[in-house]
Amino acid sequence: MVNLNQTNVISKFRQLSECSQAQANEALFIVSNACHLISRLLDEKKCTTADIACAEYAAATVAFYDYVCKENAKNKVICSLTGKASANVDYKSRIESAASLRSSALEQLRPFTVSCDHLFMTMEG
């Protein structure tokens, strides 16, 4: 398993998400999961230093997609004690953009990963 630099992934994630440091700290479990997922995909024999940098970016895109989905779920509907409900932000276009970015980054990883085409197909949306 290739180890990714989680600090680099967090930095890239913050650029994509425009999160503050505090928000990124709250989403650290998402970034850690993305790092672990991408690390397991990489073939140590095929990876160069440049490939690892590409993988760190891919991990950031995976984390960004998961973060956007989490925020969408969290902010979907707000209900008050009196029963009034209001919808917050429509994340549909943001989710679609994050999914497209993630798919593109994962496609770039394909040449230096272990044989796992089925995983790439399941992550396409």
Short mmCIF file of C-alpha atoms in Angstrom, two decimals:
data_model
loop_
_atom_site.label_atom_id
_atom_site.label_comp_id
_atom_site.label_asym_id
_atom_site.label_seq_id
_atom_site.Cartn_x
_atom_site.Cartn_y
_atom_site.Cartn_z
CA MET A 1 0.00 0.00 0.00
CA VAL A 2 1.33 3.43 -0.99
CA ASN A 3 1.17 6.04 1.76
CA LEU A 4 -0.23 9.41 0.80
CA ASN A 5 0.77 12.59 2.58
CA GLN A 6 -2.46 13.49 4.37
CA THR A 7 -1.29 17.08 4.89
CA ASN A 8 -1.05 17.49 1.11
CA VAL A 9 -4.49 15.95 0.68
CA ILE A 10 -5.99 18.27 3.30
CA SER A 11 -4.41 21.27 1.57
CA LYS A 12 -5.88 20.24 -1.80
CA PHE A 13 -9.23 19.47 -0.17
CA ARG A 14 -9.29 22.95 1.39
CA GLN A 15 -8.59 24.51 -2.00
CA LEU A 16 -11.45 22.57 -3.60
CA SER A 17 -13.96 23.06 -0.79
CA GLU A 18 -12.91 26.54 0.33
CA CYS A 19 -13.16 25.27 3.90
CA SER A 20 -11.57 27.06 6.78
CA GLN A 21 -9.02 25.17 8.84
CA ALA A 22 -11.69 24.53 11.48
CA GLN A 23 -14.13 23.14 8.88
CA ALA A 24 -11.38 20.96 7.42
CA ASN A 25 -10.62 19.63 10.91
CA GLU A 26 -14.30 18.69 11.30
CA ALA A 27 -14.12 16.84 7.96
CA LEU A 28 -10.84 15.10 8.78
CA PHE A 29 -12.50 11.67 8.93
CA ILE A 30 -13.69 12.17 5.34
CA VAL A 31 -10.18 13.06 4.19
CA SER A 32 -8.69 10.11 6.08
CA ASN A 33 -11.17 7.71 4.47
CA ALA A 34 -10.39 9.09 1.01
CA CYS A 35 -6.63 8.74 1.62
CA HIS A 36 -7.08 5.15 2.73
CA LEU A 37 -9.28 4.30 -0.27
CA ILE A 38 -6.86 5.77 -2.81
CA SER A 39 -3.81 4.28 -1.05
CA ARG A 40 -5.31 0.82 -1.37
CA LEU A 41 -5.87 1.31 -5.11
CA LEU A 42 -2.27 2.18 -5.94
CA ASP A 43 0.24 -0.35 -7.20
CA GLU A 44 3.53 0.30 -5.39
CA LYS A 45 5.52 -1.10 -8.32
CA LYS A 46 3.97 1.32 -10.82
CA CYS A 47 3.89 4.54 -8.77
CA THR A 48 6.36 7.37 -9.21
CA THR A 49 6.57 10.52 -7.10
CA ALA A 50 4.47 12.35 -9.70
CA ASP A 51 1.88 9.57 -9.57
CA ILE A 52 1.64 9.91 -5.80
CA ALA A 53 0.99 13.66 -6.18
CA CYS A 54 -1.76 12.80 -8.66
CA ALA A 55 -3.15 10.27 -6.18
CA GLU A 56 -3.17 12.89 -3.42
CA TYR A 57 -5.22 15.15 -5.66
CA ALA A 58 -7.58 12.26 -6.44
CA ALA A 59 -7.98 11.61 -2.71
CA ALA A 60 -8.83 15.28 -2.24
CA THR A 61 -11.49 15.09 -4.96
CA VAL A 62 -13.00 11.98 -3.37
CA ALA A 63 -13.05 13.75 0.00
CA PHE A 64 -14.54 16.86 -1.61
CA TYR A 65 -17.35 14.85 -3.19
CA ASP A 66 -18.11 13.11 0.10
CA TYR A 67 -17.99 16.45 1.93
CA VAL A 68 -20.43 18.08 -0.51
CA CYS A 69 -22.81 15.13 -0.14
CA LYS A 70 -22.54 15.33 3.65
CA GLU A 71 -23.23 19.05 3.61
CA ASN A 72 -26.21 18.51 1.33
CA ALA A 73 -27.67 15.92 3.67
CA LYS A 74 -27.00 18.08 6.71
CA ASN A 75 -28.49 21.24 5.24
CA LYS A 76 -31.40 19.77 3.31
CA VAL A 77 -34.27 20.78 5.58
CA ILE A 78 -34.37 22.81 8.75
CA CYS A 79 -37.37 22.39 11.04
CA SER A 80 -38.30 24.66 13.91
CA LEU A 81 -40.06 23.66 17.12
CA THR A 82 -43.29 25.20 15.80
CA GLY A 83 -43.21 22.88 12.78
CA LYS A 84 -42.05 25.40 10.21
CA ALA A 85 -39.62 23.93 7.73
CA SER A 86 -37.41 25.58 5.20
CA ALA A 87 -35.07 24.17 2.60
CA ASN A 88 -31.57 25.51 2.79
CA VAL A 89 -29.19 25.41 -0.20
CA ASP A 90 -29.67 23.45 -3.42
CA TYR A 91 -26.46 21.46 -3.79
CA LYS A 92 -27.42 19.61 -6.99
CA SER A 93 -25.04 21.47 -9.30
CA ARG A 94 -22.27 21.38 -6.69
CA ILE A 95 -22.68 17.60 -6.27
CA GLU A 96 -22.62 17.10 -10.05
CA SER A 97 -19.47 19.22 -10.35
CA ALA A 98 -17.78 17.37 -7.49
CA ALA A 99 -18.73 14.01 -9.04
CA SER A 100 -17.31 15.05 -12.40
CA LEU A 101 -14.09 16.26 -10.80
CA ARG A 102 -13.78 13.03 -8.82
CA SER A 103 -14.38 10.86 -11.89
CA SER A 104 -11.77 12.75 -13.88
CA ALA A 105 -9.17 12.45 -11.12
CA LEU A 106 -9.85 8.75 -10.62
CA GLU A 107 -9.55 8.13 -14.35
CA GLN A 108 -6.06 9.66 -14.21
CA LEU A 109 -5.10 7.08 -11.55
CA ARG A 110 -6.11 4.06 -13.62
CA PRO A 111 -2.66 3.42 -15.23
CA PHE A 112 -0.89 3.01 -11.89
CA THR A 113 -3.46 1.15 -9.85
CA VAL A 114 -3.97 -2.50 -9.11
CA SER A 115 -6.56 -4.21 -11.28
CA CYS A 116 -9.82 -2.80 -9.95
CA ASP A 117 -11.93 -1.67 -12.90
CA HIS A 118 -15.08 -2.70 -11.03
CA LEU A 119 -14.33 -0.07 -8.35
CA PHE A 120 -13.96 2.68 -10.92
CA MET A 121 -17.27 1.72 -12.47
CA THR A 122 -19.07 1.82 -9.12
CA MET A 123 -17.64 5.23 -8.26
CA GLU A 124 -18.89 6.87 -11.44
CA GLY A 125 -21.95 8.26 -9.80
#
